[in-house]
Every structure is written in C-alpha cells, then in structure tokens.
C-alpha cells in the first residue's frame, strides 16, 4: 500500500492531506501552532483525531513521542552523531536505516521491511512516498515519518 504526503509551503496553518495511490484523502495532518514543542495531530477523513506526535521539550536529544488514543506507543529519538543523522525508535521493535539527507530510508523489523520512504525533489513543497508492506503498520509508519520530518525540518 502506498501513501503520499504532500506538504504545501507558505501556508499559515500547517494542514495537509495524506493520500492513497488514487489521490483519495486518507488522513489529515494538522500542526498545533500554540504548544510547547512541535505537535502534529493525525485525523481520519471524518476529522476524528486518531494519533498525534509531540516533541519532548527539555531533552538533550530531539525526541518525539507517538500517541495513539492518548497512549504513548513509541518514541523517535535523533541520536547524537556528527556526520549523518541517525534515529532510533523506542517502544516498538523497529529500526530505521537509510540516507536521511536524501529522504530515502526504510523502517525494518527483524530484517523484514515494514515501509520504504522516498522524497520527490522537483515538487512545490515536500512530497513523500511511503510504500507500506502491511496495512496494519500504516498509522505507525506514517507517524515515524512525520516525526523524522519534524526533526529534519
């Protein structure tokens, strides 16, 4: 299953849609403007909040927690590294490998690919393609990608 994240630049309220291969809206992402640290909320097409990603403030390393139904499921941490960005996912048994500067990486569990993420470069705004192997991992994979984009951006 493929998802596409298209972020428009120069928007006051950061809101964008996540679409499927046919261009149908699947999720809406909204940035909460007035919060301590960055917070992104994920809504279904009926505008129900189904998850959110919240930056942990007062932390030495950049950390984003992923909450589903107000329960913290995982934490994405940007590890200290001089040359290339490296991320870890705490709380679930997933790893992230690839080239983060090029926005070309994979989410892996026990040597099995969960999702492949790539960025289209010649677009107005950021456009990411997520190729998710198992639809059951869709929301969590989307949350991980959004958290990494927050750290990189």
Tab-separated table of C-alpha atoms in Angstrom:
chain	number	residue	atom	x	y	z
A	1	UNK	CA	0.000	0.000	0.000
A	2	UNK	CA	1.302	3.435	-0.880
A	3	UNK	CA	0.651	6.718	0.877
A	4	UNK	CA	1.651	10.161	-0.318
A	5	UNK	CA	2.349	13.123	1.959
A	6	UNK	CA	2.226	16.463	0.190
A	7	UNK	CA	3.095	19.475	2.327
A	8	UNK	CA	2.391	22.853	0.795
A	9	UNK	CA	4.875	25.571	1.602
A	10	UNK	CA	3.889	29.096	2.597
A	11	UNK	CA	0.764	28.068	4.497
A	12	UNK	CA	-0.065	29.812	7.775
A	13	UNK	CA	-1.766	26.881	9.470
A	14	UNK	CA	0.205	23.782	8.631
A	15	UNK	CA	-2.507	21.376	7.434
A	16	UNK	CA	-2.073	18.845	4.685
A	17	UNK	CA	-3.582	15.625	3.412
A	18	UNK	CA	-2.153	12.144	3.152
A	19	UNK	CA	-3.493	10.427	0.058
A	20	UNK	CA	-3.542	6.932	-1.386
A	21	UNK	CA	-2.328	5.870	-4.850
A	22	UNK	CA	-5.569	7.121	-6.431
A	23	UNK	CA	-5.330	10.590	-4.875
A	24	UNK	CA	-8.039	9.924	-2.275
A	25	UNK	CA	-7.554	11.625	1.087
A	26	UNK	CA	-6.865	9.044	3.807
A	27	UNK	CA	-5.602	11.225	6.687
A	28	UNK	CA	-5.257	14.905	7.510
A	29	UNK	CA	-2.274	16.257	9.398
A	30	UNK	CA	-2.567	19.479	11.372
A	31	UNK	CA	0.173	21.248	13.250
A	32	UNK	CA	-0.849	22.715	16.570
A	33	UNK	CA	0.512	26.240	16.465
A	34	UNK	CA	0.440	27.147	20.152
A	35	UNK	CA	2.063	24.339	22.126
A	36	UNK	CA	5.324	23.765	23.959
A	37	UNK	CA	7.360	21.962	21.346
A	38	UNK	CA	6.042	20.859	17.998
A	39	UNK	CA	2.828	18.831	17.884
A	40	UNK	CA	1.226	17.200	14.843
A	41	UNK	CA	-2.231	15.662	15.014
A	42	UNK	CA	-3.375	12.929	12.646
A	43	UNK	CA	-7.072	12.894	11.748
A	44	UNK	CA	-9.142	10.445	9.758
A	45	UNK	CA	-11.377	11.677	6.940
A	46	UNK	CA	-14.204	12.295	9.437
A	47	UNK	CA	-11.941	14.756	11.331
A	48	UNK	CA	-11.528	12.382	14.316
A	49	UNK	CA	-8.097	12.582	15.941
A	50	UNK	CA	-6.569	9.118	15.768
A	51	UNK	CA	-2.970	9.855	16.754
A	52	UNK	CA	-0.540	12.646	17.471
A	53	UNK	CA	3.192	13.254	17.545
A	54	UNK	CA	4.550	15.533	20.281
A	55	UNK	CA	8.069	16.874	20.729
A	56	UNK	CA	9.526	16.239	24.160
A	57	UNK	CA	10.907	19.506	25.403
A	58	UNK	CA	13.720	19.785	27.925
A	59	UNK	CA	15.573	16.808	26.460
A	60	UNK	CA	19.226	16.693	25.457
A	61	UNK	CA	18.414	14.811	22.232
A	62	UNK	CA	15.491	15.613	19.930
A	63	UNK	CA	12.645	13.273	20.886
A	64	UNK	CA	9.143	12.887	19.524
A	65	UNK	CA	6.536	10.690	21.178
A	66	UNK	CA	3.813	8.966	19.174
A	67	UNK	CA	0.435	8.700	20.860
A	68	UNK	CA	-2.490	6.613	19.634
A	69	UNK	CA	-5.737	7.222	21.544
A	70	UNK	CA	-3.739	9.250	24.103
A	71	UNK	CA	-1.453	6.291	24.896
A	72	UNK	CA	2.259	6.671	24.164
A	73	UNK	CA	3.191	3.900	21.744
A	74	UNK	CA	6.717	4.838	20.697
A	75	UNK	CA	9.387	7.483	20.869
A	76	UNK	CA	11.539	8.564	17.928
A	77	UNK	CA	14.958	9.838	19.026
A	78	UNK	CA	17.574	11.619	16.942
A	79	UNK	CA	20.807	10.136	18.205
A	80	UNK	CA	23.943	12.185	18.647
A	81	UNK	CA	26.121	11.785	15.545
A	82	UNK	CA	28.478	14.269	13.899
A	83	UNK	CA	28.309	13.148	10.268
A	84	UNK	CA	24.937	11.684	9.377
A	85	UNK	CA	21.581	11.755	11.146
A	86	UNK	CA	20.663	8.547	12.947
A	87	UNK	CA	17.331	7.752	14.546
A	88	UNK	CA	16.086	5.103	16.898
A	89	UNK	CA	12.569	4.039	17.759
A	90	UNK	CA	11.966	3.173	21.388
A	91	UNK	CA	8.888	1.250	22.492
A	92	UNK	CA	8.484	-0.948	19.414
A	93	UNK	CA	10.958	-3.293	17.761
A	94	UNK	CA	11.569	-1.178	14.635
A	95	UNK	CA	14.808	0.160	13.169
A	96	UNK	CA	15.366	2.976	10.678
A	97	UNK	CA	18.110	2.717	8.041
A	98	UNK	CA	18.995	4.766	5.006
A	99	UNK	CA	20.014	8.190	3.800
A	100	UNK	CA	18.083	10.788	5.782
A	101	UNK	CA	19.619	13.767	3.944
A	102	UNK	CA	18.219	12.347	0.713
A	103	UNK	CA	14.977	11.342	2.475
A	104	UNK	CA	15.408	7.786	1.247
A	105	UNK	CA	15.164	5.233	4.052
A	106	UNK	CA	13.447	2.100	5.329
A	107	UNK	CA	11.714	1.050	8.510
A	108	UNK	CA	12.716	-2.517	9.379
A	109	UNK	CA	11.670	-5.117	11.956
A	110	UNK	CA	13.674	-8.339	12.375
A	111	UNK	CA	15.292	-7.889	8.927
A	112	UNK	CA	11.840	-7.506	7.324
A	113	UNK	CA	10.945	-4.247	5.578
A	114	UNK	CA	7.945	-2.515	7.170
A	115	UNK	CA	7.987	0.563	4.919
A	116	UNK	CA	10.142	2.326	2.339
A	117	UNK	CA	10.171	6.112	2.316
A	118	UNK	CA	11.348	8.325	-0.531
A	119	UNK	CA	11.046	12.014	-1.329
A	120	UNK	CA	10.212	13.613	-4.663
A	121	UNK	CA	12.599	16.515	-5.168
A	122	UNK	CA	11.144	18.558	-8.014
A	123	UNK	CA	7.831	19.474	-6.376
A	124	UNK	CA	6.380	22.615	-4.817
A	125	UNK	CA	6.638	21.756	-1.122
A	126	UNK	CA	7.675	18.414	0.297
A	127	UNK	CA	6.216	15.238	-1.202
A	128	UNK	CA	6.958	11.867	0.370
A	129	UNK	CA	6.011	8.417	-0.856
A	130	UNK	CA	5.515	5.711	1.755
A	131	UNK	CA	5.363	2.159	0.487
A	132	UNK	CA	3.983	0.142	3.410
A	133	UNK	CA	4.127	-3.657	3.177
A	134	UNK	CA	1.404	-4.459	5.734
A	135	UNK	CA	-1.587	-2.061	6.036
A	136	UNK	CA	-1.681	-2.920	9.748
A	137	UNK	CA	1.501	-0.802	10.174
A	138	UNK	CA	0.145	2.165	8.226
A	139	UNK	CA	-0.567	4.600	11.081
A	140	UNK	CA	2.652	3.864	12.972
A	141	UNK	CA	4.824	4.114	9.839
A	142	UNK	CA	3.165	7.420	8.956
A	143	UNK	CA	3.813	8.695	12.497
A	144	UNK	CA	7.508	7.741	12.329
A	145	UNK	CA	7.937	9.560	9.001
A	146	UNK	CA	6.204	12.665	10.335
A	147	UNK	CA	8.412	12.687	13.444
A	148	UNK	CA	11.604	12.394	11.349
A	149	UNK	CA	10.380	15.193	9.098
A	150	UNK	CA	9.859	17.390	12.167
A	151	UNK	CA	13.436	16.780	13.304
A	152	UNK	CA	14.885	17.367	9.832
A	153	UNK	CA	12.783	20.433	9.075
